């Protein structure tokens, strides 16, 4: 599977390893399929599964239909890692997503993902898009109980591209 640079990092940095249980929030299937091929288990949490945006290969992957802002849509302490790539800016309450992810993770679990930077992946005036500075993202992670492992601007698609998103990794600290 050809992964985007932002997705490949979670494998290169051994955030995702064989035998782990992964929850991919808002996943389009590329990452989930690669996770399964790596020997880990993956569940996609999203608002849709039968939507026209999802190709058949994604609909065939394990799904939970639900809203990541609602803690009840997934079991507490049920996964080793949560991934959320370029979806937090669309959800309207990233703090709730981080708090829920913390609850869904087992002790020692991690959250990893990216958020778009203004002027790159979305139009700045697009309705429903919330952009985060590095400081704001760090604050959300810490307030939700994570210690910040990594937080840096990065290329999204190809190594060497100019940064267009912020890559983050947080560890469940309590």
JSON list of C-alpha atoms in Angstrom, two decimals:
[
{"chain": "A", "resi": 1, "resn": "UNK", "atom": "CA", "xyz": [0.00, 0.00, 0.00]},
{"chain": "A", "resi": 2, "resn": "UNK", "atom": "CA", "xyz": [1.30, 3.44, -0.90]},
{"chain": "A", "resi": 3, "resn": "UNK", "atom": "CA", "xyz": [0.80, 5.67, 2.14]},
{"chain": "A", "resi": 4, "resn": "UNK", "atom": "CA", "xyz": [0.91, 9.43, 2.35]},
{"chain": "A", "resi": 5, "resn": "UNK", "atom": "CA", "xyz": [3.92, 10.74, 4.27]},
{"chain": "A", "resi": 6, "resn": "UNK", "atom": "CA", "xyz": [1.73, 11.82, 7.18]},
{"chain": "A", "resi": 7, "resn": "UNK", "atom": "CA", "xyz": [0.47, 8.23, 7.55]},
{"chain": "A", "resi": 8, "resn": "UNK", "atom": "CA", "xyz": [3.83, 6.55, 7.01]},
{"chain": "A", "resi": 9, "resn": "UNK", "atom": "CA", "xyz": [5.31, 8.31, 10.03]},
{"chain": "A", "resi": 10, "resn": "UNK", "atom": "CA", "xyz": [3.26, 6.27, 12.52]},
{"chain": "A", "resi": 11, "resn": "UNK", "atom": "CA", "xyz": [4.91, 3.12, 11.16]},
{"chain": "A", "resi": 12, "resn": "UNK", "atom": "CA", "xyz": [8.40, 4.60, 10.82]},
{"chain": "A", "resi": 13, "resn": "UNK", "atom": "CA", "xyz": [8.30, 5.85, 14.40]},
{"chain": "A", "resi": 14, "resn": "UNK", "atom": "CA", "xyz": [6.86, 2.53, 15.64]},
{"chain": "A", "resi": 15, "resn": "UNK", "atom": "CA", "xyz": [3.73, 4.15, 17.01]},
{"chain": "A", "resi": 16, "resn": "UNK", "atom": "CA", "xyz": [1.80, 1.35, 15.32]},
{"chain": "A", "resi": 17, "resn": "UNK", "atom": "CA", "xyz": [3.18, -2.17, 15.65]},
{"chain": "A", "resi": 18, "resn": "UNK", "atom": "CA", "xyz": [1.99, -5.72, 15.10]},
{"chain": "A", "resi": 19, "resn": "UNK", "atom": "CA", "xyz": [-0.47, -6.96, 17.71]},
{"chain": "A", "resi": 20, "resn": "UNK", "atom": "CA", "xyz": [-1.86, -3.54, 18.62]},
{"chain": "A", "resi": 21, "resn": "UNK", "atom": "CA", "xyz": [-5.52, -2.49, 18.57]},
{"chain": "A", "resi": 22, "resn": "UNK", "atom": "CA", "xyz": [-5.88, 0.78, 16.64]},
{"chain": "A", "resi": 23, "resn": "UNK", "atom": "CA", "xyz": [-8.84, 3.16, 16.40]},
{"chain": "A", "resi": 24, "resn": "UNK", "atom": "CA", "xyz": [-8.64, 5.37, 13.29]},
{"chain": "A", "resi": 25, "resn": "UNK", "atom": "CA", "xyz": [-11.01, 8.33, 13.63]},
{"chain": "A", "resi": 26, "resn": "UNK", "atom": "CA", "xyz": [-12.40, 9.62, 10.36]},
{"chain": "A", "resi": 27, "resn": "UNK", "atom": "CA", "xyz": [-10.29, 7.19, 8.38]},
{"chain": "A", "resi": 28, "resn": "UNK", "atom": "CA", "xyz": [-10.54, 6.82, 4.64]},
{"chain": "A", "resi": 29, "resn": "UNK", "atom": "CA", "xyz": [-9.07, 3.37, 4.65]},
{"chain": "A", "resi": 30, "resn": "UNK", "atom": "CA", "xyz": [-5.49, 3.81, 3.42]},
{"chain": "A", "resi": 31, "resn": "UNK", "atom": "CA", "xyz": [-4.09, 3.89, 6.94]},
{"chain": "A", "resi": 32, "resn": "UNK", "atom": "CA", "xyz": [-6.51, 1.25, 8.25]},
{"chain": "A", "resi": 33, "resn": "UNK", "atom": "CA", "xyz": [-5.64, -1.15, 5.46]},
{"chain": "A", "resi": 34, "resn": "UNK", "atom": "CA", "xyz": [-1.91, -0.65, 6.09]},
{"chain": "A", "resi": 35, "resn": "UNK", "atom": "CA", "xyz": [-2.44, -1.18, 9.83]},
{"chain": "A", "resi": 36, "resn": "UNK", "atom": "CA", "xyz": [-4.19, -4.49, 9.20]},
{"chain": "A", "resi": 37, "resn": "UNK", "atom": "CA", "xyz": [-1.44, -5.57, 6.79]},
{"chain": "A", "resi": 38, "resn": "UNK", "atom": "CA", "xyz": [1.15, -4.77, 9.49]},
{"chain": "A", "resi": 39, "resn": "UNK", "atom": "CA", "xyz": [-0.40, -7.32, 11.84]},
{"chain": "A", "resi": 40, "resn": "UNK", "atom": "CA", "xyz": [-2.32, -4.88, 14.03]},
{"chain": "A", "resi": 41, "resn": "UNK", "atom": "CA", "xyz": [-6.10, -4.70, 14.38]},
{"chain": "A", "resi": 42, "resn": "UNK", "atom": "CA", "xyz": [-7.87, -1.56, 13.19]},
{"chain": "A", "resi": 43, "resn": "UNK", "atom": "CA", "xyz": [-11.34, -0.14, 13.62]},
{"chain": "A", "resi": 44, "resn": "UNK", "atom": "CA", "xyz": [-12.50, 2.99, 11.79]},
{"chain": "A", "resi": 45, "resn": "UNK", "atom": "CA", "xyz": [-14.74, 5.40, 13.71]},
{"chain": "A", "resi": 46, "resn": "UNK", "atom": "CA", "xyz": [-16.64, 7.81, 11.49]},
{"chain": "A", "resi": 47, "resn": "UNK", "atom": "CA", "xyz": [-20.03, 9.39, 11.01]},
{"chain": "A", "resi": 48, "resn": "UNK", "atom": "CA", "xyz": [-20.53, 7.53, 7.73]},
{"chain": "A", "resi": 49, "resn": "UNK", "atom": "CA", "xyz": [-19.91, 4.16, 6.15]},
{"chain": "A", "resi": 50, "resn": "UNK", "atom": "CA", "xyz": [-22.39, 3.98, 3.30]},
{"chain": "A", "resi": 51, "resn": "UNK", "atom": "CA", "xyz": [-21.53, 7.42, 2.00]},
{"chain": "A", "resi": 52, "resn": "UNK", "atom": "CA", "xyz": [-20.67, 8.02, -1.64]},
{"chain": "A", "resi": 53, "resn": "UNK", "atom": "CA", "xyz": [-17.22, 9.24, -0.54]},
{"chain": "A", "resi": 54, "resn": "UNK", "atom": "CA", "xyz": [-16.16, 5.81, 0.65]},
{"chain": "A", "resi": 55, "resn": "UNK", "atom": "CA", "xyz": [-14.85, 3.31, -1.88]},
{"chain": "A", "resi": 56, "resn": "UNK", "atom": "CA", "xyz": [-15.91, -0.33, -1.45]},
{"chain": "A", "resi": 57, "resn": "UNK", "atom": "CA", "xyz": [-12.49, -1.29, -0.02]},
{"chain": "A", "resi": 58, "resn": "UNK", "atom": "CA", "xyz": [-13.07, 1.13, 2.88]},
{"chain": "A", "resi": 59, "resn": "UNK", "atom": "CA", "xyz": [-16.64, 0.03, 3.56]},
{"chain": "A", "resi": 60, "resn": "UNK", "atom": "CA", "xyz": [-15.32, -3.54, 3.83]},
{"chain": "A", "resi": 61, "resn": "UNK", "atom": "CA", "xyz": [-13.00, -2.60, 6.73]},
{"chain": "A", "resi": 62, "resn": "UNK", "atom": "CA", "xyz": [-14.24, -2.82, 10.35]},
{"chain": "A", "resi": 63, "resn": "UNK", "atom": "CA", "xyz": [-16.28, 0.29, 11.19]},
{"chain": "A", "resi": 64, "resn": "UNK", "atom": "CA", "xyz": [-18.02, 1.90, 14.12]},
{"chain": "A", "resi": 65, "resn": "UNK", "atom": "CA", "xyz": [-20.53, 4.49, 13.01]},
{"chain": "A", "resi": 66, "resn": "UNK", "atom": "CA", "xyz": [-20.48, 7.27, 15.54]},
{"chain": "A", "resi": 67, "resn": "UNK", "atom": "CA", "xyz": [-19.35, 10.72, 16.49]},
{"chain": "A", "resi": 68, "resn": "UNK", "atom": "CA", "xyz": [-15.88, 10.97, 18.06]},
{"chain": "A", "resi": 69, "resn": "UNK", "atom": "CA", "xyz": [-17.23, 13.80, 20.24]},
{"chain": "A", "resi": 70, "resn": "UNK", "atom": "CA", "xyz": [-19.50, 11.22, 21.94]},
{"chain": "A", "resi": 71, "resn": "UNK", "atom": "CA", "xyz": [-17.59, 9.05, 24.40]},
{"chain": "A", "resi": 72, "resn": "UNK", "atom": "CA", "xyz": [-20.33, 6.40, 24.38]},
{"chain": "A", "resi": 73, "resn": "UNK", "atom": "CA", "xyz": [-19.67, 5.43, 20.75]},
{"chain": "A", "resi": 74, "resn": "UNK", "atom": "CA", "xyz": [-16.58, 3.36, 21.68]},
{"chain": "A", "resi": 75, "resn": "UNK", "atom": "CA", "xyz": [-15.48, 1.34, 24.72]},
{"chain": "A", "resi": 76, "resn": "UNK", "atom": "CA", "xyz": [-13.14, 2.78, 27.33]},
{"chain": "A", "resi": 77, "resn": "UNK", "atom": "CA", "xyz": [-9.62, 1.32, 27.45]},
{"chain": "A", "resi": 78, "resn": "UNK", "atom": "CA", "xyz": [-10.23, -0.70, 24.29]},
{"chain": "A", "resi": 79, "resn": "UNK", "atom": "CA", "xyz": [-7.29, 0.35, 22.10]},
{"chain": "A", "resi": 80, "resn": "UNK", "atom": "CA", "xyz": [-3.53, 0.89, 22.14]},
{"chain": "A", "resi": 81, "resn": "UNK", "atom": "CA", "xyz": [-3.42, 3.81, 19.71]},
{"chain": "A", "resi": 82, "resn": "UNK", "atom": "CA", "xyz": [-5.81, 6.35, 18.24]},
{"chain": "A", "resi": 83, "resn": "UNK", "atom": "CA", "xyz": [-5.07, 7.99, 14.92]},
{"chain": "A", "resi": 84, "resn": "UNK", "atom": "CA", "xyz": [-6.83, 11.07, 13.56]},
{"chain": "A", "resi": 85, "resn": "UNK", "atom": "CA", "xyz": [-5.35, 12.56, 10.43]},
{"chain": "A", "resi": 86, "resn": "UNK", "atom": "CA", "xyz": [-6.70, 15.90, 9.24]},
{"chain": "A", "resi": 87, "resn": "UNK", "atom": "CA", "xyz": [-10.12, 15.44, 10.80]},
{"chain": "A", "resi": 88, "resn": "UNK", "atom": "CA", "xyz": [-9.98, 17.48, 14.02]},
{"chain": "A", "resi": 89, "resn": "UNK", "atom": "CA", "xyz": [-10.35, 20.74, 12.10]},
{"chain": "A", "resi": 90, "resn": "UNK", "atom": "CA", "xyz": [-13.75, 19.51, 10.86]},
{"chain": "A", "resi": 91, "resn": "UNK", "atom": "CA", "xyz": [-15.26, 18.25, 14.13]},
{"chain": "A", "resi": 92, "resn": "UNK", "atom": "CA", "xyz": [-16.16, 21.47, 15.95]},
{"chain": "A", "resi": 93, "resn": "UNK", "atom": "CA", "xyz": [-14.92, 20.28, 19.36]},
{"chain": "A", "resi": 94, "resn": "UNK", "atom": "CA", "xyz": [-11.38, 18.88, 19.20]},
{"chain": "A", "resi": 95, "resn": "UNK", "atom": "CA", "xyz": [-11.14, 19.01, 22.99]},
{"chain": "A", "resi": 96, "resn": "UNK", "atom": "CA", "xyz": [-13.96, 16.47, 23.32]},
{"chain": "A", "resi": 97, "resn": "UNK", "atom": "CA", "xyz": [-12.29, 14.20, 20.75]},
{"chain": "A", "resi": 98, "resn": "UNK", "atom": "CA", "xyz": [-8.99, 14.30, 22.66]},
{"chain": "A", "resi": 99, "resn": "UNK", "atom": "CA", "xyz": [-10.73, 13.65, 26.00]},
{"chain": "A", "resi": 100, "resn": "UNK", "atom": "CA", "xyz": [-12.63, 10.69, 24.53]},
{"chain": "A", "resi": 101, "resn": "UNK", "atom": "CA", "xyz": [-9.50, 9.32, 22.86]},
{"chain": "A", "resi": 102, "resn": "UNK", "atom": "CA", "xyz": [-7.78, 9.44, 26.25]},
{"chain": "A", "resi": 103, "resn": "UNK", "atom": "CA", "xyz": [-10.63, 7.40, 27.76]},
{"chain": "A", "resi": 104, "resn": "UNK", "atom": "CA", "xyz": [-10.63, 4.88, 24.88]},
{"chain": "A", "resi": 105, "resn": "UNK", "atom": "CA", "xyz": [-6.88, 4.25, 25.18]},
{"chain": "A", "resi": 106, "resn": "UNK", "atom": "CA", "xyz": [-5.36, 1.65, 27.45]},
{"chain": "A", "resi": 107, "resn": "UNK", "atom": "CA", "xyz": [-2.67, 2.86, 29.87]},
{"chain": "A", "resi": 108, "resn": "UNK", "atom": "CA", "xyz": [0.49, 3.60, 27.89]},
{"chain": "A", "resi": 109, "resn": "UNK", "atom": "CA", "xyz": [-1.52, 4.24, 24.72]},
{"chain": "A", "resi": 110, "resn": "UNK", "atom": "CA", "xyz": [-0.80, 6.98, 22.21]},
{"chain": "A", "resi": 111, "resn": "UNK", "atom": "CA", "xyz": [-2.68, 9.35, 19.96]},
{"chain": "A", "resi": 112, "resn": "UNK", "atom": "CA", "xyz": [-1.14, 10.46, 16.66]},
{"chain": "A", "resi": 113, "resn": "UNK", "atom": "CA", "xyz": [-2.34, 12.53, 13.76]},
{"chain": "A", "resi": 114, "resn": "UNK", "atom": "CA", "xyz": [-2.21, 15.79, 11.88]},
{"chain": "A", "resi": 115, "resn": "UNK", "atom": "CA", "xyz": [-4.22, 18.98, 11.62]},
{"chain": "A", "resi": 116, "resn": "UNK", "atom": "CA", "xyz": [-4.15, 21.24, 8.58]},
{"chain": "A", "resi": 117, "resn": "UNK", "atom": "CA", "xyz": [-2.33, 24.56, 8.73]},
{"chain": "A", "resi": 118, "resn": "UNK", "atom": "CA", "xyz": [-4.16, 27.68, 7.46]},
{"chain": "A", "resi": 119, "resn": "UNK", "atom": "CA", "xyz": [-3.77, 28.34, 3.76]},
{"chain": "A", "resi": 120, "resn": "UNK", "atom": "CA", "xyz": [-2.70, 24.84, 2.79]},
{"chain": "A", "resi": 121, "resn": "UNK", "atom": "CA", "xyz": [-5.22, 22.01, 2.81]},
{"chain": "A", "resi": 122, "resn": "UNK", "atom": "CA", "xyz": [-8.39, 24.08, 3.12]},
{"chain": "A", "resi": 123, "resn": "UNK", "atom": "CA", "xyz": [-9.54, 27.55, 2.23]},
{"chain": "A", "resi": 124, "resn": "UNK", "atom": "CA", "xyz": [-9.18, 29.83, 5.25]},
{"chain": "A", "resi": 125, "resn": "UNK", "atom": "CA", "xyz": [-12.76, 31.07, 4.92]},
{"chain": "A", "resi": 126, "resn": "UNK", "atom": "CA", "xyz": [-14.32, 27.62, 4.45]},
{"chain": "A", "resi": 127, "resn": "UNK", "atom": "CA", "xyz": [-17.24, 27.11, 6.83]},
{"chain": "A", "resi": 128, "resn": "UNK", "atom": "CA", "xyz": [-16.66, 24.57, 9.58]},
{"chain": "A", "resi": 129, "resn": "UNK", "atom": "CA", "xyz": [-12.86, 24.52, 9.48]},
{"chain": "A", "resi": 130, "resn": "UNK", "atom": "CA", "xyz": [-10.99, 25.27, 12.69]},
{"chain": "A", "resi": 131, "resn": "UNK", "atom": "CA", "xyz": [-7.24, 25.76, 12.48]},
{"chain": "A", "resi": 132, "resn": "UNK", "atom": "CA", "xyz": [-4.88, 25.17, 15.40]},
{"chain": "A", "resi": 133, "resn": "UNK", "atom": "CA", "xyz": [-1.56, 26.72, 16.29]},
{"chain": "A", "resi": 134, "resn": "UNK", "atom": "CA", "xyz": [1.10, 24.48, 17.79]},
{"chain": "A", "resi": 135, "resn": "UNK", "atom": "CA", "xyz": [0.46, 26.10, 21.20]},
{"chain": "A", "resi": 136, "resn": "UNK", "atom": "CA", "xyz": [-3.31, 25.52, 20.97]},
{"chain": "A", "resi": 137, "resn": "UNK", "atom": "CA", "xyz": [-2.81, 21.90, 19.94]},
{"chain": "A", "resi": 138, "resn": "UNK", "atom": "CA", "xyz": [-0.32, 21.36, 22.77]},
{"chain": "A", "resi": 139, "resn": "UNK", "atom": "CA", "xyz": [-2.83, 22.85, 25.23]},
{"chain": "A", "resi": 140, "resn": "UNK", "atom": "CA", "xyz": [-5.63, 20.56, 24.03]},
{"chain": "A", "resi": 141, "resn": "UNK", "atom": "CA", "xyz": [-3.42, 17.48, 24.37]},
{"chain": "A", "resi": 142, "resn": "UNK", "atom": "CA", "xyz": [-2.23, 18.39, 27.87]},
{"chain": "A", "resi": 143, "resn": "UNK", "atom": "CA", "xyz": [-5.71, 19.37, 29.14]},
{"chain": "A", "resi": 144, "resn": "UNK", "atom": "CA", "xyz": [-6.97, 16.00, 27.94]},
{"chain": "A", "resi": 145, "resn": "UNK", "atom": "CA", "xyz": [-4.36, 14.10, 29.96]},
{"chain": "A", "resi": 146, "resn": "UNK", "atom": "CA", "xyz": [-1.70, 13.47, 27.29]},
{"chain": "A", "resi": 147, "resn": "UNK", "atom": "CA", "xyz": [1.98, 14.23, 27.53]},
{"chain": "A", "resi": 148, "resn": "UNK", "atom": "CA", "xyz": [3.25, 15.70, 24.27]},
{"chain": "A", "resi": 149, "resn": "UNK", "atom": "CA", "xyz": [5.76, 13.41, 22.59]},
{"chain": "A", "resi": 150, "resn": "UNK", "atom": "CA", "xyz": [6.01, 15.24, 19.26]},
{"chain": "A", "resi": 151, "resn": "UNK", "atom": "CA", "xyz": [4.46, 18.37, 17.80]},
{"chain": "A", "resi": 152, "resn": "UNK", "atom": "CA", "xyz": [5.90, 19.79, 14.58]},
{"chain": "A", "resi": 153, "resn": "UNK", "atom": "CA", "xyz": [4.96, 21.22, 11.19]},
{"chain": "A", "resi": 154, "resn": "UNK", "atom": "CA", "xyz": [5.36, 18.58, 8.51]},
{"chain": "A", "resi": 155, "resn": "UNK", "atom": "CA", "xyz": [4.72, 17.76, 4.90]},
{"chain": "A", "resi": 156, "resn": "UNK", "atom": "CA", "xyz": [1.50, 15.91, 4.33]},
{"chain": "A", "resi": 157, "resn": "UNK", "atom": "CA", "xyz": [1.98, 13.98, 1.12]},
{"chain": "A", "resi": 158, "resn": "UNK", "atom": "CA", "xyz": [5.65, 13.81, 0.08]},
{"chain": "A", "resi": 159, "resn": "UNK", "atom": "CA", "xyz": [8.86, 14.09, 2.10]},
{"chain": "A", "resi": 160, "resn": "UNK", "atom": "CA", "xyz": [10.46, 17.44, 1.33]},
{"chain": "A", "resi": 161, "resn": "UNK", "atom": "CA", "xyz": [7.22, 19.28, 0.53]},
{"chain": "A", "resi": 162, "resn": "UNK", "atom": "CA", "xyz": [6.72, 22.49, 2.44]},
{"chain": "A", "resi": 163, "resn": "UNK", "atom": "CA", "xyz": [4.86, 21.98, 5.72]},
{"chain": "A", "resi": 164, "resn": "UNK", "atom": "CA", "xyz": [1.09, 22.09, 5.36]},
{"chain": "A", "resi": 165, "resn": "UNK", "atom": "CA", "xyz": [0.00, 20.38, 8.57]},
{"chain": "A", "resi": 166, "resn": "UNK", "atom": "CA", "xyz": [1.03, 19.89, 12.18]},
{"chain": "A", "resi": 167, "resn": "UNK", "atom": "CA", "xyz": [1.97, 16.34, 13.15]},
{"chain": "A", "resi": 168, "resn": "UNK", "atom": "CA", "xyz": [1.35, 15.38, 16.77]},
{"chain": "A", "resi": 169, "resn": "UNK", "atom": "CA", "xyz": [1.91, 12.41, 19.05]},
{"chain": "A", "resi": 170, "resn": "UNK", "atom": "CA", "xyz": [0.64, 12.31, 22.61]},
{"chain": "A", "resi": 171, "resn": "UNK", "atom": "CA", "xyz": [1.08, 9.61, 25.23]},
{"chain": "A", "resi": 172, "resn": "UNK", "atom": "CA", "xyz": [-1.63, 8.68, 27.73]},
{"chain": "A", "resi": 173, "resn": "UNK", "atom": "CA", "xyz": [-0.11, 9.84, 30.98]},
{"chain": "A", "resi": 174, "resn": "UNK", "atom": "CA", "xyz": [-2.81, 8.83, 33.46]}
]
